[in-house]
XYZ file of N, CA and C in Angstrom:
504
model
N 68.970 -22.737 43.634
C 67.082 -23.022 43.848
C 66.443 -22.582 43.209
N 66.617 -21.173 42.472
C 65.989 -20.483 41.049
C 66.061 -21.793 39.810
N 67.692 -21.924 39.823
C 67.917 -22.876 38.377
C 66.927 -24.379 38.604
N 67.007 -24.972 39.689
C 66.606 -26.208 39.864
C 65.446 -26.646 39.866
N 64.386 -24.827 40.052
C 62.661 -25.113 39.702
C 62.196 -24.712 38.306
N 63.213 -23.480 37.490
C 63.415 -23.122 35.965
C 63.429 -24.876 35.372
N 64.602 -25.109 35.865
C 64.900 -26.851 35.351
C 63.329 -28.499 35.221
N 63.082 -28.065 36.752
C 62.201 -29.046 37.082
C 61.045 -29.176 36.206
N 60.303 -27.461 36.076
C 59.604 -26.248 34.728
C 59.850 -27.141 33.790
N 60.493 -26.780 33.198
C 61.031 -27.785 31.953
C 61.488 -29.154 31.537
N 61.553 -29.872 32.790
C 61.167 -31.457 32.274
C 60.055 -31.789 32.663
N 59.283 -31.120 33.042
C 57.752 -31.646 33.038
C 57.581 -30.908 31.467
N 57.440 -30.235 31.186
C 57.141 -30.033 29.584
C 57.304 -31.190 28.689
N 59.762 -31.280 28.576
C 59.700 -31.916 28.094
C 59.477 -33.686 27.467
N 59.115 -33.926 29.359
C 58.663 -35.649 29.835
C 57.192 -35.352 29.003
N 56.430 -34.365 29.319
C 54.926 -34.176 28.575
C 54.842 -34.496 28.098
N 55.953 -33.606 27.257
C 54.913 -33.439 25.635
C 54.230 -32.802 25.340
N 53.464 -31.803 26.282
C 51.895 -31.893 26.330
C 52.257 -30.876 25.024
N 53.086 -29.505 25.181
C 52.807 -29.024 23.603
C 52.657 -29.608 22.288
N 53.727 -29.827 22.386
C 54.120 -31.092 20.992
C 52.839 -31.997 20.692
N 52.165 -32.145 21.573
C 51.300 -33.911 21.729
C 50.011 -32.928 21.206
N 49.936 -32.201 21.942
C 48.717 -30.529 21.323
C 48.655 -29.960 19.719
N 49.861 -29.757 19.439
C 49.514 -29.091 18.462
C 50.093 -30.058 17.257
N 50.899 -30.977 17.654
C 49.988 -32.510 16.516
C 49.322 -32.817 16.740
N 48.280 -32.868 17.292
C 46.659 -33.007 17.055
C 45.928 -31.825 16.530
N 45.643 -30.794 16.578
C 45.349 -30.574 15.788
C 45.709 -30.419 14.576
N 46.930 -30.059 14.669
C 47.697 -30.165 13.180
C 47.055 -31.457 11.726
N 46.769 -32.924 13.113
C 46.371 -33.655 12.314
C 44.968 -33.599 11.966
N 44.487 -33.411 13.019
C 42.359 -32.600 12.254
C 42.604 -31.855 11.249
N 44.258 -31.052 10.321
C 43.802 -29.779 9.768
C 43.188 -28.778 10.643
N 42.988 -28.206 12.134
C 42.674 -27.502 12.614
C 43.156 -26.389 12.654
N 43.837 -25.613 11.690
C 44.505 -24.392 12.329
C 44.045 -23.166 12.473
N 43.207 -22.774 13.134
C 43.185 -22.653 13.448
C 43.815 -22.676 14.972
N 43.055 -23.235 15.407
C 43.625 -24.479 17.043
C 44.968 -24.067 17.354
N 45.583 -24.939 15.531
C 47.117 -24.705 15.633
C 47.874 -23.290 16.023
N 47.223 -22.553 15.387
C 47.928 -21.038 15.693
C 47.597 -20.450 17.172
N 46.791 -21.098 17.368
C 46.480 -20.744 19.052
C 47.472 -21.364 19.691
N 47.796 -22.930 19.695
C 48.405 -23.092 21.058
C 49.648 -22.838 20.739
N 50.513 -23.036 19.027
C 51.786 -22.493 18.626
C 52.008 -21.367 18.992
N 51.251 -20.256 18.751
C 51.449 -18.914 19.790
C 51.717 -19.310 21.442
N 50.986 -20.019 22.163
C 50.908 -19.638 23.580
C 51.977 -20.288 23.726
N 52.993 -21.624 23.026
C 53.753 -22.155 22.954
C 54.557 -21.254 23.166
N 54.996 -20.858 22.169
C 55.637 -19.732 21.609
C 56.574 -18.637 23.042
N 54.880 -17.823 23.213
C 54.953 -16.932 24.488
C 55.666 -17.990 26.163
N 55.948 -19.150 25.874
C 55.985 -20.177 26.699
C 57.419 -20.080 26.388
N 58.151 -20.432 25.862
C 59.387 -20.438 25.462
C 59.935 -19.172 25.525
N 59.577 -18.170 25.263
C 60.369 -16.938 25.740
C 60.272 -16.085 27.016
N 59.294 -16.840 27.321
C 59.582 -16.499 28.678
C 60.842 -16.659 29.501
N 60.299 -18.616 29.568
C 61.216 -19.527 29.765
C 63.117 -19.166 29.434
N 62.908 -18.397 27.718
C 64.309 -18.418 27.781
C 64.639 -16.884 28.515
N 63.686 -15.983 29.375
C 64.225 -14.589 29.746
C 64.022 -15.115 30.799
N 63.282 -16.306 32.618
C 63.271 -16.033 32.933
C 64.930 -16.660 32.986
N 65.386 -18.080 32.735
C 66.073 -18.602 32.470
C 67.930 -17.936 33.051
N 67.631 -16.870 31.386
C 68.898 -15.659 31.499
C 69.211 -15.462 32.573
N 67.730 -14.176 32.774
C 67.849 -13.550 34.731
C 68.229 -14.638 35.502
N 67.600 -16.193 35.479
C 68.954 -16.433 36.956
C 70.137 -17.035 36.918
N 70.553 -17.267 35.409
C 71.756 -17.346 35.014
C 72.442 -15.683 35.814
N 72.062 -14.706 35.103
C 72.677 -13.942 34.716
C 72.278 -12.556 36.131
N 73.457 -12.584 37.330
C 72.417 -11.717 38.520
C 72.955 -10.047 38.203
N 73.409 -9.647 36.845
C 74.077 -8.403 36.061
C 72.432 -7.724 36.047
N 72.094 -6.275 37.040
C 70.772 -5.803 37.402
C 70.778 -5.370 35.484
N 71.834 -4.675 35.225
C 71.440 -3.775 33.979
C 70.879 -3.948 32.852
N 70.417 -5.093 33.506
C 69.903 -5.759 31.609
C 68.034 -4.626 32.774
N 67.257 -5.125 34.169
C 66.471 -4.696 34.048
C 65.824 -3.736 33.238
N 66.788 -2.575 33.423
C 67.479 -1.287 32.580
C 66.671 -1.620 31.156
N 66.980 -2.172 31.048
C 67.065 -1.957 29.242
C 65.550 -2.169 28.736
N 64.543 -2.567 30.046
C 63.239 -3.124 29.302
C 62.094 -2.698 30.381
N 62.539 -1.431 31.286
C 61.917 -0.981 32.720
C 60.387 -1.526 32.861
N 59.845 -0.441 32.085
C 58.374 -0.241 32.442
C 57.620 -1.865 31.633
N 57.902 -2.958 31.202
C 57.442 -3.699 30.981
C 57.959 -4.504 32.436
N 59.155 -5.272 32.247
C 59.398 -6.358 33.832
C 58.387 -5.298 34.303
N 58.328 -3.712 34.794
C 58.020 -3.594 36.480
C 56.779 -3.499 36.209
N 56.053 -4.104 34.759
C 54.741 -4.369 35.080
C 53.871 -3.190 34.116
N 54.139 -2.469 34.336
C 53.524 -0.625 33.016
C 53.035 -1.097 32.318
N 53.711 -2.614 31.296
C 53.050 -2.703 30.659
C 52.541 -4.101 30.310
N 52.093 -3.758 28.691
C 51.566 -5.278 28.259
C 51.828 -6.701 28.279
N 52.733 -7.301 29.698
C 53.354 -7.969 29.734
C 53.307 -9.627 29.504
N 51.688 -10.067 28.458
C 51.693 -11.588 28.402
C 51.095 -11.575 26.626
N 52.022 -9.918 25.984
C 51.511 -10.220 24.530
C 53.062 -10.578 24.576
N 52.928 -11.860 23.037
C 53.424 -12.343 22.735
C 54.849 -10.725 21.747
N 54.595 -10.368 21.654
C 55.280 -9.439 21.097
C 56.400 -8.194 22.124
N 56.003 -8.076 23.219
C 56.896 -7.671 24.367
C 57.610 -8.843 25.377
N 57.093 -10.196 25.586
C 58.187 -11.575 25.339
C 59.430 -11.720 23.886
N 59.443 -11.298 23.461
C 59.476 -11.440 22.137
C 61.145 -10.065 22.243
N 60.238 -9.469 21.891
C 61.190 -7.813 22.199
C 61.957 -8.418 23.293
N 61.665 -8.395 24.634
C 62.614 -7.657 25.938
C 63.932 -9.637 25.566
N 63.148 -10.635 25.130
C 64.039 -11.933 24.812
C 65.488 -11.487 23.636
N 65.125 -10.632 22.772
C 65.725 -9.664 21.395
C 66.879 -9.450 21.931
N 66.379 -8.086 22.921
C 66.338 -7.361 23.723
C 68.055 -7.876 24.986
N 67.472 -9.092 25.294
C 69.112 -9.520 25.694
C 69.874 -10.375 25.229
N 69.437 -10.584 23.761
C 70.310 -11.859 22.778
C 69.932 -12.595 22.510
N 69.097 -13.182 22.959
C 68.284 -14.442 23.276
C 68.452 -15.641 21.723
N 67.666 -14.384 21.141
C 67.052 -14.847 19.375
C 67.962 -13.441 18.726
N 68.375 -13.695 17.675
C 68.731 -12.924 16.929
C 67.709 -12.136 15.605
N 67.926 -11.234 15.146
C 67.139 -10.585 14.530
C 66.254 -11.357 13.596
N 66.672 -11.381 12.797
C 65.572 -12.782 11.494
C 64.943 -12.961 12.851
N 65.023 -13.672 13.727
C 63.271 -14.540 14.353
C 62.680 -13.385 14.864
N 63.369 -12.256 15.790
C 62.894 -11.015 15.976
C 61.994 -11.221 15.126
N 62.138 -11.115 13.466
C 61.576 -10.232 12.524
C 60.322 -11.129 12.334
N 60.789 -12.575 12.184
C 59.655 -13.717 11.956
C 58.738 -13.587 13.176
N 59.047 -13.507 14.114
C 57.638 -13.359 15.551
C 57.195 -12.265 15.139
N 57.665 -11.542 15.211
C 56.694 -10.034 14.718
C 55.734 -10.027 13.502
N 55.910 -10.818 12.533
C 54.746 -11.049 11.161
C 54.877 -12.514 12.241
N 55.088 -13.337 12.459
C 53.772 -13.965 12.657
C 52.684 -13.068 13.187
N 53.334 -13.125 14.565
C 52.042 -12.438 15.887
C 50.752 -11.659 14.592
N 51.099 -10.195 14.116
C 50.194 -10.206 13.646
C 49.925 -10.612 12.672
N 50.715 -11.395 11.517
C 48.909 -12.603 10.881
C 48.265 -13.046 12.008
N 48.447 -13.866 12.942
C 47.530 -14.288 13.880
C 46.845 -14.084 14.609
N 46.880 -12.344 14.248
C 45.851 -11.655 15.283
C 44.872 -11.538 14.047
N 44.984 -11.341 13.134
C 44.182 -11.238 11.702
C 42.869 -12.365 11.901
N 43.952 -14.056 11.833
C 42.811 -14.708 12.141
C 42.722 -14.833 13.213
N 43.185 -14.616 14.541
C 42.309 -15.330 16.103
C 41.214 -13.230 16.093
N 41.877 -12.368 16.025
C 41.345 -11.657 16.110
C 39.969 -11.285 15.467
N 40.211 -11.274 14.680
C 39.413 -10.362 13.397
C 38.680 -11.527 11.955
N 38.693 -12.655 11.895
C 38.501 -13.756 11.195
C 37.585 -12.600 10.762
N 35.968 -13.136 11.847
C 35.212 -12.905 10.327
C 35.098 -11.501 9.843
N 36.164 -10.629 10.054
C 35.876 -9.051 9.028
C 37.129 -9.199 8.610
N 37.633 -9.951 7.825
C 38.478 -10.618 7.201
C 37.870 -11.096 5.643
N 38.489 -11.244 5.311
C 38.629 -12.603 3.679
C 39.924 -12.829 3.964
N 39.984 -14.150 5.029
C 41.438 -14.915 5.311
C 41.180 -16.376 4.442
N 41.868 -17.174 3.371
C 41.750 -18.319 2.645
C 42.206 -19.310 4.052
N 42.047 -20.729 3.744
C 42.031 -21.584 4.284
C 44.080 -21.564 4.946
N 44.390 -21.235 2.946
C 45.338 -21.702 2.387
C 46.236 -20.554 3.308
N 45.816 -19.508 3.254
C 46.541 -18.308 4.631
C 46.074 -18.983 5.372
N 44.875 -19.247 6.073
C 45.573 -20.040 7.623
C 46.391 -21.007 8.167
N 46.225 -22.052 6.793
C 47.642 -22.629 6.854
C 48.305 -22.297 6.931
N 49.369 -21.412 6.152
C 50.795 -20.905 6.124
C 51.032 -19.776 7.325
N 49.858 -18.941 8.367
C 50.009 -18.427 8.648
C 50.844 -19.982 10.529
N 49.923 -20.855 10.428
C 50.209 -22.280 11.509
C 51.584 -22.314 10.902
N 51.740 -22.750 9.838
C 52.942 -23.148 9.074
C 54.256 -22.595 9.522
N 54.629 -20.949 9.316
C 55.192 -20.426 9.618
C 55.510 -20.576 11.093
N 54.168 -20.570 11.825
C 54.129 -20.076 13.486
C 55.183 -20.877 13.777
N 54.872 -22.481 13.627
C 55.397 -23.941 14.279
C 56.468 -23.845 13.889
N 56.869 -23.523 12.473
C 58.199 -23.293 12.166
C 59.416 -22.313 13.259
N 58.767 -21.242 13.716
C 59.278 -20.631 14.474
C 59.585 -21.100 16.658
N 58.038 -21.920 16.839
C 57.873 -22.737 17.687
C 58.946 -23.485 17.853
N 59.017 -24.444 16.625
C 60.426 -26.039 17.135
C 61.873 -24.458 16.655
N 62.067 -23.780 16.127
C 63.381 -23.324 16.839
C 64.003 -22.855 18.060
N 62.344 -22.178 18.617
C 62.327 -21.311 19.771
C 62.864 -22.709 21.314
N 62.513 -23.734 20.243
C 62.562 -24.690 21.240
C 63.016 -25.503 22.473
N 63.416 -25.788 23.677
C 64.305 -25.691 24.663
C 64.466 -27.548 24.293
N 63.895 -27.825 23.279
C 64.196 -29.376 22.377
C 66.008 -28.956 21.515
N 65.678 -27.677 21.414
C 67.396 -27.229 20.798
C 66.838 -27.970 19.282
N 66.282 -28.153 18.474
C 66.057 -28.634 17.089
C 66.882 -28.625 16.559
N 67.848 -29.403 15.438
C 68.147 -28.570 14.017
C 67.381 -28.346 13.076
N 67.767 -28.364 12.120
C 67.333 -27.225 11.335
C 67.107 -28.472 10.000
N 67.541 -29.654 10.288
C 67.333 -31.377 9.760
C 65.423 -31.381 10.190
N 66.066 -31.667 11.800
C 64.931 -31.702 12.527
C 63.628 -31.435 12.002
N 63.880 -30.189 12.091
C 62.284 -28.969 12.173
C 61.760 -29.111 10.985
N 63.062 -29.458 9.915
C 62.251 -30.052 8.390
C 61.850 -31.284 8.474
N 62.226 -32.782 9.486
C 61.373 -33.460 9.492
C 60.068 -33.379 9.756
N 60.453 -32.519 10.957
C 58.796 -32.623 10.997
C 57.952 -31.565 11.230
N 58.045 -30.995 9.826
C 57.195 -30.203 9.067
C 56.932 -31.187 8.438
N 57.226 -31.871 7.607
C 57.140 -32.860 6.174
C 55.584 -33.448 7.369
N 55.508 -33.679 8.129
C 53.971 -34.008 9.140
C 53.550 -32.844 9.474
N 53.823 -31.335 9.480
C 52.561 -30.860 8.834
C 52.187 -31.019 7.507
N 52.534 -31.184 6.472
C 52.425 -30.788 5.194
C 51.582 -32.226 4.752
N 52.092 -33.432 5.549
C 50.800 -34.316 5.212
C 50.596 -34.638 6.543
N 50.062 -35.014 7.244
C 49.322 -34.544 8.661
C 48.251 -35.694 8.702
N 48.221 -36.579 8.238
C 47.942 -37.656 8.196
C 48.694 -38.818 8.556
N 49.993 -38.382 8.150
C 51.147 -39.221 8.187
C 51.509 -39.886 10.435
N 50.843 -37.956 10.741
C 51.194 -38.000 12.280
C 50.965 -39.275 13.209
N 52.186 -40.097 13.496
C 51.758 -41.020 14.287
C 50.946 -40.499 15.303
N 49.839 -42.209 15.592
C 48.640 -42.233 16.541
C 49.407 -41.562 18.352
N 50.794 -42.444 18.218
C 52.247 -41.943 19.579
C 51.886 -40.772 20.043
N 52.170 -39.717 18.997
C 52.425 -38.303 18.743
C 51.246 -37.177 19.163
N 50.081 -38.067 19.553
C 49.343 -37.927 20.177
C 48.487 -37.398 21.632
N 47.894 -36.589 22.137
C 47.138 -36.733 23.338
C 45.932 -37.909 23.719
């Protein structure tokens, strides 16, 4: 029953293409701060999905012990870093992707939370969005190949070419 609910949730995400269409719209309008925010939220959902699916498939409770404080709600359970750390501890993402997530989150925080206090250029904001987009595509339940990611990123670099059918 748990896997049915999880798969139903994933099917809705994939059928509606909700995340992809809103991210594409932000990129097409070159609203990279909006894109960073959408990408961040999408990455969190993808990480949560990986963990929920993993826990539903593996009934071995020893894994709960690895991050007891976070899983019990004593930590900041809504943090991208917490979700990426749990996913990493369970072996669902590799070391490189985990490090990329930490770097993206740190840079995202500079833009989203401290934009007015820091001197961040438009090019730097766009690069942060670019890095996040690549991470988001790697984590996508659509299991994009590297070639597919490269093709999608062509639209990031040329947002005017994003097809209207990909927008909400």
